[in-house]
Amino acid sequence: MFGLGVPELVLILIIGLVIFGPGKLPDIGKALGKSIREFKSANREEEKPQEIAAADLSEEKK
């Protein structure tokens, strides 16, 4: 997707270790994972009303 290979990911990990240290890195990863999970669930909730509205419109046409 972004053209990141293994060398780039290793470099990002090394920079993260230098900046944040090995003690904070797991906390940052946990927070990042939680935010991505919340974003996905919010995105699914946004889609549900649209699907329901589309189903209602198709039922009304019948």
mmCIF file of C-alpha atoms in Angstrom:
data_model
loop_
_atom_site.group_PDB
_atom_site.id
_atom_site.type_symbol
_atom_site.label_atom_id
_atom_site.label_comp_id
_atom_site.label_asym_id
_atom_site.label_seq_id
_atom_site.Cartn_x
_atom_site.Cartn_y
_atom_site.Cartn_z
ATOM 1 C CA MET A 1 0.000 0.000 0.000
ATOM 2 C CA PHE A 2 2.671 2.518 0.989
ATOM 3 C CA GLY A 3 5.604 0.694 -0.573
ATOM 4 C CA LEU A 4 7.124 -0.175 2.810
ATOM 5 C CA GLY A 5 9.395 -3.162 2.804
ATOM 6 C CA VAL A 6 11.232 -4.961 5.575
ATOM 7 C CA PRO A 7 14.206 -2.541 5.664
ATOM 8 C CA GLU A 8 11.903 0.457 6.034
ATOM 9 C CA LEU A 9 9.905 -1.203 8.817
ATOM 10 C CA VAL A 10 13.111 -2.119 10.670
ATOM 11 C CA LEU A 11 14.308 1.476 10.379
ATOM 12 C CA ILE A 12 10.991 2.774 11.743
ATOM 13 C CA LEU A 13 11.215 0.321 14.650
ATOM 14 C CA ILE A 14 14.780 1.396 15.464
ATOM 15 C CA ILE A 15 13.799 5.077 15.379
ATOM 16 C CA GLY A 16 10.838 4.318 17.637
ATOM 17 C CA LEU A 17 13.106 2.514 20.097
ATOM 18 C CA VAL A 18 15.540 5.424 20.167
ATOM 19 C CA ILE A 19 12.843 8.076 20.618
ATOM 20 C CA PHE A 20 10.482 6.332 23.036
ATOM 21 C CA GLY A 21 12.653 3.642 24.577
ATOM 22 C CA PRO A 22 11.850 -0.040 25.014
ATOM 23 C CA GLY A 23 9.610 0.576 28.046
ATOM 24 C CA LYS A 24 7.092 2.835 26.297
ATOM 25 C CA LEU A 25 6.986 1.090 22.914
ATOM 26 C CA PRO A 26 4.484 -1.638 23.974
ATOM 27 C CA ASP A 27 2.174 1.023 25.430
ATOM 28 C CA ILE A 28 2.315 3.003 22.198
ATOM 29 C CA GLY A 29 1.547 -0.126 20.175
ATOM 30 C CA LYS A 30 -1.375 -0.953 22.437
ATOM 31 C CA ALA A 31 -2.790 2.564 22.121
ATOM 32 C CA LEU A 32 -2.368 2.487 18.340
ATOM 33 C CA GLY A 33 -4.145 -0.864 18.089
ATOM 34 C CA LYS A 34 -6.985 0.360 20.282
ATOM 35 C CA SER A 35 -7.459 3.497 18.189
ATOM 36 C CA ILE A 36 -7.517 1.491 14.952
ATOM 37 C CA ARG A 37 -10.067 -0.914 16.456
ATOM 38 C CA GLU A 38 -12.277 1.986 17.563
ATOM 39 C CA PHE A 39 -12.017 3.592 14.130
ATOM 40 C CA LYS A 40 -13.093 0.361 12.436
ATOM 41 C CA SER A 41 -16.059 -0.098 14.774
ATOM 42 C CA ALA A 42 -17.133 3.522 14.265
ATOM 43 C CA ASN A 43 -16.862 3.033 10.518
ATOM 44 C CA ARG A 44 -19.084 -0.066 10.719
ATOM 45 C CA GLU A 45 -21.641 1.866 12.765
ATOM 46 C CA GLU A 46 -21.704 4.574 10.084
ATOM 47 C CA GLU A 47 -22.418 1.972 7.388
ATOM 48 C CA LYS A 48 -25.296 0.293 9.231
ATOM 49 C CA PRO A 49 -27.787 3.195 9.017
ATOM 50 C CA GLN A 50 -27.097 3.512 5.302
ATOM 51 C CA GLU A 51 -27.750 -0.197 4.766
ATOM 52 C CA ILE A 52 -30.958 -0.011 6.781
ATOM 53 C CA ALA A 53 -32.129 3.034 4.818
ATOM 54 C CA ALA A 54 -31.396 1.279 1.528
ATOM 55 C CA ALA A 55 -33.322 -1.802 2.686
ATOM 56 C CA ASP A 56 -36.276 0.379 3.723
ATOM 57 C CA LEU A 57 -36.346 2.068 0.320
ATOM 58 C CA SER A 58 -36.298 -1.262 -1.516
ATOM 59 C CA GLU A 59 -39.176 -2.553 0.659
ATOM 60 C CA GLU A 60 -41.225 0.592 -0.043
ATOM 61 C CA LYS A 61 -40.860 0.124 -3.796
ATOM 62 C CA LYS A 62 -42.384 -3.355 -3.607
#
